[in-house]
Structures are given as C-alpha cells and as structure tokens.
C-alpha cells in the first residue's frame, strides 16, 4: 500500500528523506538543452525547486484511474524530454521510513496548465506538481513498502487526461521490517541459568 502526503509548501525544506543528486545542464552540438546528474566540462548546475509531495489515489479509485488513462485521447509528444534522472534505473535504496525522492526533467519546462504526477506500481498519484516554469522537479513519496517498484513520471492536463508518460524505472526499496527477527536470536526467550554445582569436597577418610 502506498501513502503520499499532501503538498506542504512551507515545510518542504524540512522533509527528511533521501537527498536527490545534483542536476547539470548544457547545450549539445545540435543546440538542444540536455539535463543529467553526471557533470561534464562546460555544464552549469540547475537550481532545484523545493521537493513536492504527492498524495495517491484511494484504493477504490486506482482501477478507475488506470482505465481513464487508457480511454483519454493523447496528443503528440508535448515534451522533448520527460524522464526520471534520479534515482537511476535498477537502483537499490535504503530508507527505513519508506521515503523516496525522485528528480524528473521536462524539456521544455512544465506548462502551467499541466500537472506532474507519479505512477508507482501502476497506481497514479491523486495530486501532482503544477508547472512553475522550471524544467527540473523533485517529488517525494512516503511510506513505500519494501521491495521492487516500477515508477514512471506522468504529465496530465487540468481534466486529468494523460498527456505524456516517461519511460519507467525500477527501484528496489530496502527498509527494516518490524517483524524481522534480530540477529543472534536476541528476540528469543531467555534461558534459565544452570543450577549451581557443589564444590569437589574430599570424602572423610579418603586420605586425600
């Protein structure tokens, strides 16, 4: 089960969780703007906006959300780039709280009439990040179950119709289970101490 929190604009900077990688930007030989988490000569760093926290759809509407995304007509590719740049595909991430922060790049920058959402395990988040004129976005999901999850970034319009979807990535979340036994059998019942043994006293007349 996935649970996301509502956007808290004033407290986003205080959220605890994994810190996303630095994003770099440069122009390639064909004049296209490129974003990556890998630095290179001549690249400039991108100032990241505060992390946005999204809320998932309820379990009763998850199937409806999937069906609606199939039925809604999709326009052509509005964004030349729509990708999750951090974490990398097939990453193993440890977070005992189940927090996961993702960095998403849209080029051109996300339109003010669009929302950026996350699809985790096929379930589309109920709330999303609105366009702010930035091309780099951070979204955080909370209390994700441990295990492998397929995640994609999804752009929808004001009516909730899906416009574009990124290539999915797989993330392997590692978190401590409360039911996991402690190492060394620390959770086993203590054993009763052995009864004291009498000292080896020589018998009378033994001559010893």
mmCIF file with all atom_site columns, C-alpha atoms in Angstrom:
data_model
loop_
_atom_site.group_PDB
_atom_site.id
_atom_site.type_symbol
_atom_site.label_atom_id
_atom_site.label_alt_id
_atom_site.label_comp_id
_atom_site.label_asym_id
_atom_site.label_entity_id
_atom_site.label_seq_id
_atom_site.pdbx_PDB_ins_code
_atom_site.Cartn_x
_atom_site.Cartn_y
_atom_site.Cartn_z
_atom_site.occupancy
_atom_site.B_iso_or_equiv
_atom_site.pdbx_formal_charge
_atom_site.auth_seq_id
_atom_site.auth_comp_id
_atom_site.auth_asym_id
_atom_site.auth_atom_id
_atom_site.pdbx_PDB_model_num
ATOM 1   C CA . UNK A 1 1   ? 0.000   0.000   0.000   1.00 0.00 ? 1   UNK A CA 1
ATOM 2   C CA . UNK A 1 2   ? 1.320   3.425   -0.910  1.00 0.00 ? 2   UNK A CA 1
ATOM 3   C CA . UNK A 1 3   ? 0.673   6.595   1.041   1.00 0.00 ? 3   UNK A CA 1
ATOM 4   C CA . UNK A 1 4   ? 1.712   10.077  -0.020  1.00 0.00 ? 4   UNK A CA 1
ATOM 5   C CA . UNK A 1 5   ? 1.298   13.293  1.920   1.00 0.00 ? 5   UNK A CA 1
ATOM 6   C CA . UNK A 1 6   ? -0.396  16.469  0.725   1.00 0.00 ? 6   UNK A CA 1
ATOM 7   C CA . UNK A 1 7   ? 1.854   19.258  -0.565  1.00 0.00 ? 7   UNK A CA 1
ATOM 8   C CA . UNK A 1 8   ? 3.187   21.367  2.292   1.00 0.00 ? 8   UNK A CA 1
ATOM 9   C CA . UNK A 1 9   ? 4.740   24.346  0.595   1.00 0.00 ? 9   UNK A CA 1
ATOM 10  C CA . UNK A 1 10  ? 6.130   25.933  3.752   1.00 0.00 ? 10  UNK A CA 1
ATOM 11  C CA . UNK A 1 11  ? 7.571   22.767  5.224   1.00 0.00 ? 11  UNK A CA 1
ATOM 12  C CA . UNK A 1 12  ? 9.015   21.052  2.197   1.00 0.00 ? 12  UNK A CA 1
ATOM 13  C CA . UNK A 1 13  ? 12.515  22.178  3.041   1.00 0.00 ? 13  UNK A CA 1
ATOM 14  C CA . UNK A 1 14  ? 12.270  20.355  6.372   1.00 0.00 ? 14  UNK A CA 1
ATOM 15  C CA . UNK A 1 15  ? 11.266  16.990  4.969   1.00 0.00 ? 15  UNK A CA 1
ATOM 16  C CA . UNK A 1 16  ? 13.527  14.149  5.989   1.00 0.00 ? 16  UNK A CA 1
ATOM 17  C CA . UNK A 1 17  ? 14.452  11.606  3.385   1.00 0.00 ? 17  UNK A CA 1
ATOM 18  C CA . UNK A 1 18  ? 16.922  10.748  0.676   1.00 0.00 ? 18  UNK A CA 1
ATOM 19  C CA . UNK A 1 19  ? 18.646  13.738  -0.893  1.00 0.00 ? 19  UNK A CA 1
ATOM 20  C CA . UNK A 1 20  ? 18.431  13.882  -4.671  1.00 0.00 ? 20  UNK A CA 1
ATOM 21  C CA . UNK A 1 21  ? 21.549  14.199  -6.776  1.00 0.00 ? 21  UNK A CA 1
ATOM 22  C CA . UNK A 1 22  ? 22.726  17.496  -8.251  1.00 0.00 ? 22  UNK A CA 1
ATOM 23  C CA . UNK A 1 23  ? 21.446  18.138  -11.778 1.00 0.00 ? 23  UNK A CA 1
ATOM 24  C CA . UNK A 1 24  ? 23.613  19.626  -14.530 1.00 0.00 ? 24  UNK A CA 1
ATOM 25  C CA . UNK A 1 25  ? 22.595  21.273  -17.794 1.00 0.00 ? 25  UNK A CA 1
ATOM 26  C CA . UNK A 1 26  ? 24.358  22.026  -21.075 1.00 0.00 ? 26  UNK A CA 1
ATOM 27  C CA . UNK A 1 27  ? 23.659  22.550  -24.773 1.00 0.00 ? 27  UNK A CA 1
ATOM 28  C CA . UNK A 1 28  ? 24.646  19.758  -27.158 1.00 0.00 ? 28  UNK A CA 1
ATOM 29  C CA . UNK A 1 29  ? 26.117  20.108  -30.646 1.00 0.00 ? 29  UNK A CA 1
ATOM 30  C CA . UNK A 1 30  ? 22.638  20.410  -32.170 1.00 0.00 ? 30  UNK A CA 1
ATOM 31  C CA . UNK A 1 31  ? 21.594  23.217  -29.855 1.00 0.00 ? 31  UNK A CA 1
ATOM 32  C CA . UNK A 1 32  ? 19.344  21.077  -27.632 1.00 0.00 ? 32  UNK A CA 1
ATOM 33  C CA . UNK A 1 33  ? 19.232  21.629  -23.884 1.00 0.00 ? 33  UNK A CA 1
ATOM 34  C CA . UNK A 1 34  ? 20.369  18.485  -22.045 1.00 0.00 ? 34  UNK A CA 1
ATOM 35  C CA . UNK A 1 35  ? 19.939  17.620  -18.350 1.00 0.00 ? 35  UNK A CA 1
ATOM 36  C CA . UNK A 1 36  ? 21.825  14.945  -16.442 1.00 0.00 ? 36  UNK A CA 1
ATOM 37  C CA . UNK A 1 37  ? 23.034  14.032  -12.958 1.00 0.00 ? 37  UNK A CA 1
ATOM 38  C CA . UNK A 1 38  ? 26.534  13.486  -14.391 1.00 0.00 ? 38  UNK A CA 1
ATOM 39  C CA . UNK A 1 39  ? 28.768  16.595  -14.584 1.00 0.00 ? 39  UNK A CA 1
ATOM 40  C CA . UNK A 1 40  ? 30.754  17.441  -17.699 1.00 0.00 ? 40  UNK A CA 1
ATOM 41  C CA . UNK A 1 41  ? 33.014  20.318  -18.788 1.00 0.00 ? 41  UNK A CA 1
ATOM 42  C CA . UNK A 1 42  ? 31.033  23.461  -19.524 1.00 0.00 ? 42  UNK A CA 1
ATOM 43  C CA . UNK A 1 43  ? 27.885  22.260  -17.756 1.00 0.00 ? 43  UNK A CA 1
ATOM 44  C CA . UNK A 1 44  ? 26.059  24.505  -15.307 1.00 0.00 ? 44  UNK A CA 1
ATOM 45  C CA . UNK A 1 45  ? 24.275  23.381  -12.156 1.00 0.00 ? 45  UNK A CA 1
ATOM 46  C CA . UNK A 1 46  ? 20.495  23.608  -12.035 1.00 0.00 ? 46  UNK A CA 1
ATOM 47  C CA . UNK A 1 47  ? 18.829  25.168  -9.011  1.00 0.00 ? 47  UNK A CA 1
ATOM 48  C CA . UNK A 1 48  ? 16.266  22.666  -7.772  1.00 0.00 ? 48  UNK A CA 1
ATOM 49  C CA . UNK A 1 49  ? 12.853  23.751  -6.579  1.00 0.00 ? 49  UNK A CA 1
ATOM 50  C CA . UNK A 1 50  ? 11.617  22.555  -3.162  1.00 0.00 ? 50  UNK A CA 1
ATOM 51  C CA . UNK A 1 51  ? 10.546  18.928  -3.113  1.00 0.00 ? 51  UNK A CA 1
ATOM 52  C CA . UNK A 1 52  ? 6.870   18.379  -3.905  1.00 0.00 ? 52  UNK A CA 1
ATOM 53  C CA . UNK A 1 53  ? 4.975   15.688  -2.005  1.00 0.00 ? 53  UNK A CA 1
ATOM 54  C CA . UNK A 1 54  ? 2.089   13.962  -3.734  1.00 0.00 ? 54  UNK A CA 1
ATOM 55  C CA . UNK A 1 55  ? -0.927  12.049  -2.449  1.00 0.00 ? 55  UNK A CA 1
ATOM 56  C CA . UNK A 1 56  ? -2.023  8.786   -4.055  1.00 0.00 ? 56  UNK A CA 1
ATOM 57  C CA . UNK A 1 57  ? -5.444  7.833   -5.295  1.00 0.00 ? 57  UNK A CA 1
ATOM 58  C CA . UNK A 1 58  ? -7.565  5.793   -2.925  1.00 0.00 ? 58  UNK A CA 1
ATOM 59  C CA . UNK A 1 59  ? -7.566  2.053   -3.473  1.00 0.00 ? 59  UNK A CA 1
ATOM 60  C CA . UNK A 1 60  ? -11.169 2.200   -4.725  1.00 0.00 ? 60  UNK A CA 1
ATOM 61  C CA . UNK A 1 61  ? -10.301 4.656   -7.486  1.00 0.00 ? 61  UNK A CA 1
ATOM 62  C CA . UNK A 1 62  ? -6.966  3.137   -8.518  1.00 0.00 ? 62  UNK A CA 1
ATOM 63  C CA . UNK A 1 63  ? -8.537  0.872   -11.147 1.00 0.00 ? 63  UNK A CA 1
ATOM 64  C CA . UNK A 1 64  ? -10.681 3.729   -12.450 1.00 0.00 ? 64  UNK A CA 1
ATOM 65  C CA . UNK A 1 65  ? -7.588  5.897   -12.767 1.00 0.00 ? 65  UNK A CA 1
ATOM 66  C CA . UNK A 1 66  ? -5.864  3.242   -14.867 1.00 0.00 ? 66  UNK A CA 1
ATOM 67  C CA . UNK A 1 67  ? -8.921  2.790   -17.090 1.00 0.00 ? 67  UNK A CA 1
ATOM 68  C CA . UNK A 1 68  ? -9.345  6.537   -17.597 1.00 0.00 ? 68  UNK A CA 1
ATOM 69  C CA . UNK A 1 69  ? -5.725  6.904   -18.665 1.00 0.00 ? 69  UNK A CA 1
ATOM 70  C CA . UNK A 1 70  ? -6.326  4.340   -21.403 1.00 0.00 ? 70  UNK A CA 1
ATOM 71  C CA . UNK A 1 71  ? -9.595  5.911   -22.602 1.00 0.00 ? 71  UNK A CA 1
ATOM 72  C CA . UNK A 1 72  ? -8.443  9.534   -22.712 1.00 0.00 ? 72  UNK A CA 1
ATOM 73  C CA . UNK A 1 73  ? -7.079  10.673  -26.080 1.00 0.00 ? 73  UNK A CA 1
ATOM 74  C CA . UNK A 1 74  ? -3.403  11.585  -26.043 1.00 0.00 ? 74  UNK A CA 1
ATOM 75  C CA . UNK A 1 75  ? -1.886  14.372  -28.013 1.00 0.00 ? 75  UNK A CA 1
ATOM 76  C CA . UNK A 1 76  ? 1.555   14.200  -29.620 1.00 0.00 ? 76  UNK A CA 1
ATOM 77  C CA . UNK A 1 77  ? 4.704   14.461  -27.572 1.00 0.00 ? 77  UNK A CA 1
ATOM 78  C CA . UNK A 1 78  ? 4.478   17.873  -25.958 1.00 0.00 ? 78  UNK A CA 1
ATOM 79  C CA . UNK A 1 79  ? 7.808   17.463  -24.170 1.00 0.00 ? 79  UNK A CA 1
ATOM 80  C CA . UNK A 1 80  ? 11.012  16.605  -25.985 1.00 0.00 ? 80  UNK A CA 1
ATOM 81  C CA . UNK A 1 81  ? 12.310  15.183  -22.724 1.00 0.00 ? 81  UNK A CA 1
ATOM 82  C CA . UNK A 1 82  ? 10.309  13.655  -19.901 1.00 0.00 ? 82  UNK A CA 1
ATOM 83  C CA . UNK A 1 83  ? 12.490  11.423  -17.784 1.00 0.00 ? 83  UNK A CA 1
ATOM 84  C CA . UNK A 1 84  ? 13.377  10.401  -14.251 1.00 0.00 ? 84  UNK A CA 1
ATOM 85  C CA . UNK A 1 85  ? 17.042  11.287  -13.815 1.00 0.00 ? 85  UNK A CA 1
ATOM 86  C CA . UNK A 1 86  ? 17.423  10.263  -10.177 1.00 0.00 ? 86  UNK A CA 1
ATOM 87  C CA . UNK A 1 87  ? 17.474  7.599   -8.887  1.00 0.00 ? 87  UNK A CA 1
ATOM 88  C CA . UNK A 1 88  ? 18.944  5.563   -11.715 1.00 0.00 ? 88  UNK A CA 1
ATOM 89  C CA . UNK A 1 89  ? 17.093  2.564   -13.081 1.00 0.00 ? 89  UNK A CA 1
ATOM 90  C CA . UNK A 1 90  ? 17.553  -0.634  -11.050 1.00 0.00 ? 90  UNK A CA 1
ATOM 91  C CA . UNK A 1 91  ? 18.829  1.311   -8.033  1.00 0.00 ? 91  UNK A CA 1
ATOM 92  C CA . UNK A 1 92  ? 18.739  -0.166  -4.537  1.00 0.00 ? 92  UNK A CA 1
ATOM 93  C CA . UNK A 1 93  ? 17.754  2.484   -1.990  1.00 0.00 ? 93  UNK A CA 1
ATOM 94  C CA . UNK A 1 94  ? 17.660  2.044   1.773   1.00 0.00 ? 94  UNK A CA 1
ATOM 95  C CA . UNK A 1 95  ? 15.072  4.079   3.657   1.00 0.00 ? 95  UNK A CA 1
ATOM 96  C CA . UNK A 1 96  ? 13.654  2.687   6.879   1.00 0.00 ? 96  UNK A CA 1
ATOM 97  C CA . UNK A 1 97  ? 10.889  5.313   6.715   1.00 0.00 ? 97  UNK A CA 1
ATOM 98  C CA . UNK A 1 98  ? 9.960   4.260   3.185   1.00 0.00 ? 98  UNK A CA 1
ATOM 99  C CA . UNK A 1 99  ? 10.661  7.733   1.752   1.00 0.00 ? 99  UNK A CA 1
ATOM 100 C CA . UNK A 1 100 ? 11.658  8.021   -1.889  1.00 0.00 ? 100 UNK A CA 1
ATOM 101 C CA . UNK A 1 101 ? 12.634  11.269  -3.647  1.00 0.00 ? 101 UNK A CA 1
ATOM 102 C CA . UNK A 1 102 ? 12.724  11.380  -7.445  1.00 0.00 ? 102 UNK A CA 1
ATOM 103 C CA . UNK A 1 103 ? 14.105  14.020  -9.797  1.00 0.00 ? 103 UNK A CA 1
ATOM 104 C CA . UNK A 1 104 ? 12.146  14.491  -13.023 1.00 0.00 ? 104 UNK A CA 1
ATOM 105 C CA . UNK A 1 105 ? 13.236  16.601  -16.005 1.00 0.00 ? 105 UNK A CA 1
ATOM 106 C CA . UNK A 1 106 ? 10.831  18.099  -18.541 1.00 0.00 ? 106 UNK A CA 1
ATOM 107 C CA . UNK A 1 107 ? 12.035  19.948  -21.628 1.00 0.00 ? 107 UNK A CA 1
ATOM 108 C CA . UNK A 1 108 ? 10.561  22.433  -22.335 1.00 0.00 ? 108 UNK A CA 1
ATOM 109 C CA . UNK A 1 109 ? 9.674   23.380  -18.731 1.00 0.00 ? 109 UNK A CA 1
ATOM 110 C CA . UNK A 1 110 ? 6.399   22.028  -17.363 1.00 0.00 ? 110 UNK A CA 1
ATOM 111 C CA . UNK A 1 111 ? 3.430   24.072  -18.575 1.00 0.00 ? 111 UNK A CA 1
ATOM 112 C CA . UNK A 1 112 ? 1.391   25.960  -16.002 1.00 0.00 ? 112 UNK A CA 1
ATOM 113 C CA . UNK A 1 113 ? -1.734  24.135  -17.205 1.00 0.00 ? 113 UNK A CA 1
ATOM 114 C CA . UNK A 1 114 ? -0.183  20.701  -16.638 1.00 0.00 ? 114 UNK A CA 1
ATOM 115 C CA . UNK A 1 115 ? 0.429   18.598  -13.546 1.00 0.00 ? 115 UNK A CA 1
ATOM 116 C CA . UNK A 1 116 ? 3.336   16.216  -13.000 1.00 0.00 ? 116 UNK A CA 1
ATOM 117 C CA . UNK A 1 117 ? 2.375   13.012  -11.194 1.00 0.00 ? 117 UNK A CA 1
ATOM 118 C CA . UNK A 1 118 ? 3.980   9.720   -10.249 1.00 0.00 ? 118 UNK A CA 1
ATOM 119 C CA . UNK A 1 119 ? 2.798   6.282   -11.258 1.00 0.00 ? 119 UNK A CA 1
ATOM 120 C CA . UNK A 1 120 ? 4.057   3.684   -8.780  1.00 0.00 ? 120 UNK A CA 1
ATOM 121 C CA . UNK A 1 121 ? 3.172   0.092   -9.463  1.00 0.00 ? 121 UNK A CA 1
ATOM 122 C CA . UNK A 1 122 ? 0.538   1.226   -11.967 1.00 0.00 ? 122 UNK A CA 1
ATOM 123 C CA . UNK A 1 123 ? -1.251  3.498   -9.477  1.00 0.00 ? 123 UNK A CA 1
ATOM 124 C CA . UNK A 1 124 ? -1.333  7.180   -10.420 1.00 0.00 ? 124 UNK A CA 1
ATOM 125 C CA . UNK A 1 125 ? -0.987  9.700   -7.602  1.00 0.00 ? 125 UNK A CA 1
ATOM 126 C CA . UNK A 1 126 ? -4.071  11.782  -6.849  1.00 0.00 ? 126 UNK A CA 1
ATOM 127 C CA . UNK A 1 127 ? -2.241  15.084  -6.506  1.00 0.00 ? 127 UNK A CA 1
ATOM 128 C CA . UNK A 1 128 ? 0.582   16.388  -8.633  1.00 0.00 ? 128 UNK A CA 1
ATOM 129 C CA . UNK A 1 129 ? 3.164   19.109  -9.036  1.00 0.00 ? 129 UNK A CA 1
ATOM 130 C CA . UNK A 1 130 ? 1.989   22.143  -11.039 1.00 0.00 ? 130 UNK A CA 1
ATOM 131 C CA . UNK A 1 131 ? 4.162   23.825  -13.624 1.00 0.00 ? 131 UNK A CA 1
ATOM 132 C CA . UNK A 1 132 ? 6.313   26.627  -12.212 1.00 0.00 ? 132 UNK A CA 1
ATOM 133 C CA . UNK A 1 133 ? 8.449   27.440  -15.231 1.00 0.00 ? 133 UNK A CA 1
ATOM 134 C CA . UNK A 1 134 ? 11.166  25.037  -14.112 1.00 0.00 ? 134 UNK A CA 1
ATOM 135 C CA . UNK A 1 135 ? 12.497  22.103  -16.113 1.00 0.00 ? 135 UNK A CA 1
ATOM 136 C CA . UNK A 1 136 ? 13.722  20.146  -13.076 1.00 0.00 ? 136 UNK A CA 1
ATOM 137 C CA . UNK A 1 137 ? 11.273  18.849  -10.488 1.00 0.00 ? 137 UNK A CA 1
ATOM 138 C CA . UNK A 1 138 ? 11.544  16.850  -7.276  1.00 0.00 ? 138 UNK A CA 1
ATOM 139 C CA . UNK A 1 139 ? 8.723   14.711  -5.940  1.00 0.00 ? 139 UNK A CA 1
ATOM 140 C CA . UNK A 1 140 ? 8.737   12.671  -2.740  1.00 0.00 ? 140 UNK A CA 1
ATOM 141 C CA . UNK A 1 141 ? 6.647   9.601   -1.920  1.00 0.00 ? 141 UNK A CA 1
ATOM 142 C CA . UNK A 1 142 ? 6.322   8.418   1.674   1.00 0.00 ? 142 UNK A CA 1
ATOM 143 C CA . UNK A 1 143 ? 5.827   5.053   3.357   1.00 0.00 ? 143 UNK A CA 1
ATOM 144 C CA . UNK A 1 144 ? 6.518   2.911   0.307   1.00 0.00 ? 144 UNK A CA 1
ATOM 145 C CA . UNK A 1 145 ? 6.640   -0.805  1.027   1.00 0.00 ? 145 UNK A CA 1
ATOM 146 C CA . UNK A 1 146 ? 9.991   -2.506  0.722   1.00 0.00 ? 146 UNK A CA 1
ATOM 147 C CA . UNK A 1 147 ? 10.621  -4.427  -2.471  1.00 0.00 ? 147 UNK A CA 1
ATOM 148 C CA . UNK A 1 148 ? 10.798  -3.622  -6.174  1.00 0.00 ? 148 UNK A CA 1
ATOM 149 C CA . UNK A 1 149 ? 8.608   -0.879  -7.649  1.00 0.00 ? 149 UNK A CA 1
ATOM 150 C CA . UNK A 1 150 ? 8.130   0.293   -11.243 1.00 0.00 ? 150 UNK A CA 1
ATOM 151 C CA . UNK A 1 151 ? 7.871   4.087   -11.321 1.00 0.00 ? 151 UNK A CA 1
ATOM 152 C CA . UNK A 1 152 ? 7.061   6.498   -14.141 1.00 0.00 ? 152 UNK A CA 1
ATOM 153 C CA . UNK A 1 153 ? 6.532   10.258  -14.348 1.00 0.00 ? 153 UNK A CA 1
ATOM 154 C CA . UNK A 1 154 ? 3.201   11.240  -15.890 1.00 0.00 ? 154 UNK A CA 1
ATOM 155 C CA . UNK A 1 155 ? 2.046   14.630  -17.208 1.00 0.00 ? 155 UNK A CA 1
ATOM 156 C CA . UNK A 1 156 ? -1.719  15.251  -17.141 1.00 0.00 ? 156 UNK A CA 1
ATOM 157 C CA . UNK A 1 157 ? -3.871  18.209  -18.125 1.00 0.00 ? 157 UNK A CA 1
ATOM 158 C CA . UNK A 1 158 ? -6.342  20.129  -15.945 1.00 0.00 ? 158 UNK A CA 1
ATOM 159 C CA . UNK A 1 159 ? -9.008  17.467  -16.532 1.00 0.00 ? 159 UNK A CA 1
ATOM 160 C CA . UNK A 1 160 ? -6.718  14.632  -15.500 1.00 0.00 ? 160 UNK A CA 1
ATOM 161 C CA . UNK A 1 161 ? -6.200  13.277  -19.004 1.00 0.00 ? 161 UNK A CA 1
ATOM 162 C CA . UNK A 1 162 ? -2.760  11.782  -19.518 1.00 0.00 ? 162 UNK A CA 1
ATOM 163 C CA . UNK A 1 163 ? -0.637  13.768  -21.959 1.00 0.00 ? 163 UNK A CA 1
ATOM 164 C CA . UNK A 1 164 ? 2.728   12.070  -21.770 1.00 0.00 ? 164 UNK A CA 1
ATOM 165 C CA . UNK A 1 165 ? 4.493   9.386   -19.738 1.00 0.00 ? 165 UNK A CA 1
ATOM 166 C CA . UNK A 1 166 ? 8.184   8.805   -19.142 1.00 0.00 ? 166 UNK A CA 1
ATOM 167 C CA . UNK A 1 167 ? 9.996   5.535   -19.590 1.00 0.00 ? 167 UNK A CA 1
ATOM 168 C CA . UNK A 1 168 ? 9.594   3.602   -16.326 1.00 0.00 ? 168 UNK A CA 1
ATOM 169 C CA . UNK A 1 169 ? 12.403  2.822   -13.936 1.00 0.00 ? 169 UNK A CA 1
ATOM 170 C CA . UNK A 1 170 ? 12.622  0.075   -11.340 1.00 0.00 ? 170 UNK A CA 1
ATOM 171 C CA . UNK A 1 171 ? 13.656  0.907   -7.785  1.00 0.00 ? 171 UNK A CA 1
ATOM 172 C CA . UNK A 1 172 ? 14.405  -1.664  -5.094  1.00 0.00 ? 172 UNK A CA 1
ATOM 173 C CA . UNK A 1 173 ? 13.490  -0.159  -1.714  1.00 0.00 ? 173 UNK A CA 1
ATOM 174 C CA . UNK A 1 174 ? 15.165  -1.625  1.346   1.00 0.00 ? 174 UNK A CA 1
ATOM 175 C CA . UNK A 1 175 ? 13.703  -0.906  4.757   1.00 0.00 ? 175 UNK A CA 1
ATOM 176 C CA . UNK A 1 176 ? 13.802  -2.704  8.092   1.00 0.00 ? 176 UNK A CA 1
ATOM 177 C CA . UNK A 1 177 ? 10.744  -4.816  8.823   1.00 0.00 ? 177 UNK A CA 1
ATOM 178 C CA . UNK A 1 178 ? 9.303   -4.731  12.347  1.00 0.00 ? 178 UNK A CA 1
ATOM 179 C CA . UNK A 1 179 ? 8.668   -8.468  12.039  1.00 0.00 ? 179 UNK A CA 1
ATOM 180 C CA . UNK A 1 180 ? 12.249  -9.245  11.080  1.00 0.00 ? 180 UNK A CA 1
ATOM 181 C CA . UNK A 1 181 ? 13.979  -11.189 13.904  1.00 0.00 ? 181 UNK A CA 1
ATOM 182 C CA . UNK A 1 182 ? 17.053  -9.587  15.374  1.00 0.00 ? 182 UNK A CA 1
ATOM 183 C CA . UNK A 1 183 ? 20.437  -11.081 14.631  1.00 0.00 ? 183 UNK A CA 1
ATOM 184 C CA . UNK A 1 184 ? 21.813  -13.653 17.029  1.00 0.00 ? 184 UNK A CA 1
ATOM 185 C CA . UNK A 1 185 ? 18.353  -14.648 18.249  1.00 0.00 ? 185 UNK A CA 1
ATOM 186 C CA . UNK A 1 186 ? 18.078  -11.621 20.507  1.00 0.00 ? 186 UNK A CA 1
ATOM 187 C CA . UNK A 1 187 ? 14.285  -11.905 20.460  1.00 0.00 ? 187 UNK A CA 1
ATOM 188 C CA . UNK A 1 188 ? 14.267  -15.453 21.843  1.00 0.00 ? 188 UNK A CA 1
ATOM 189 C CA . UNK A 1 189 ? 13.107  -16.121 25.422  1.00 0.00 ? 189 UNK A CA 1
ATOM 190 C CA . UNK A 1 190 ? 15.984  -16.089 27.936  1.00 0.00 ? 190 UNK A CA 1
ATOM 191 C CA . UNK A 1 191 ? 17.186  -19.453 29.149  1.00 0.00 ? 191 UNK A CA 1
ATOM 192 C CA . UNK A 1 192 ? 17.147  -20.268 32.870  1.00 0.00 ? 192 UNK A CA 1
ATOM 193 C CA . UNK A 1 193 ? 20.600  -20.214 34.473  1.00 0.00 ? 193 UNK A CA 1
ATOM 194 C CA . UNK A 1 194 ? 22.168  -23.566 35.281  1.00 0.00 ? 194 UNK A CA 1
ATOM 195 C CA . UNK A 1 195 ? 21.845  -24.778 38.878  1.00 0.00 ? 195 UNK A CA 1
ATOM 196 C CA . UNK A 1 196 ? 24.976  -24.205 40.988  1.00 0.00 ? 196 UNK A CA 1
ATOM 197 C CA . UNK A 1 197 ? 27.210  -27.215 41.412  1.00 0.00 ? 197 UNK A CA 1
ATOM 198 C CA . UNK A 1 198 ? 28.663  -28.216 44.797  1.00 0.00 ? 198 UNK A CA 1
ATOM 199 C CA . UNK A 1 199 ? 32.429  -27.846 45.150  1.00 0.00 ? 199 UNK A CA 1
ATOM 200 C CA . UNK A 1 200 ? 34.508  -31.023 44.916  1.00 0.00 ? 200 UNK A CA 1
ATOM 201 C CA . UNK A 1 201 ? 34.982  -31.683 48.668  1.00 0.00 ? 201 UNK A CA 1
ATOM 202 C CA . UNK A 1 202 ? 37.074  -34.810 49.617  1.00 0.00 ? 202 UNK A CA 1
ATOM 203 C CA . UNK A 1 203 ? 35.161  -37.507 51.442  1.00 0.00 ? 203 UNK A CA 1
ATOM 204 C CA . UNK A 1 204 ? 36.149  -38.283 55.086  1.00 0.00 ? 204 UNK A CA 1
ATOM 205 C CA . UNK A 1 205 ? 38.809  -40.983 55.323  1.00 0.00 ? 205 UNK A CA 1
ATOM 206 C CA . UNK A 1 206 ? 39.684  -40.738 51.688  1.00 0.00 ? 206 UNK A CA 1
ATOM 207 C CA . UNK A 1 207 ? 43.169  -39.705 52.678  1.00 0.00 ? 207 UNK A CA 1
ATOM 208 C CA . UNK A 1 208 ? 43.059  -37.027 50.094  1.00 0.00 ? 208 UNK A CA 1
#
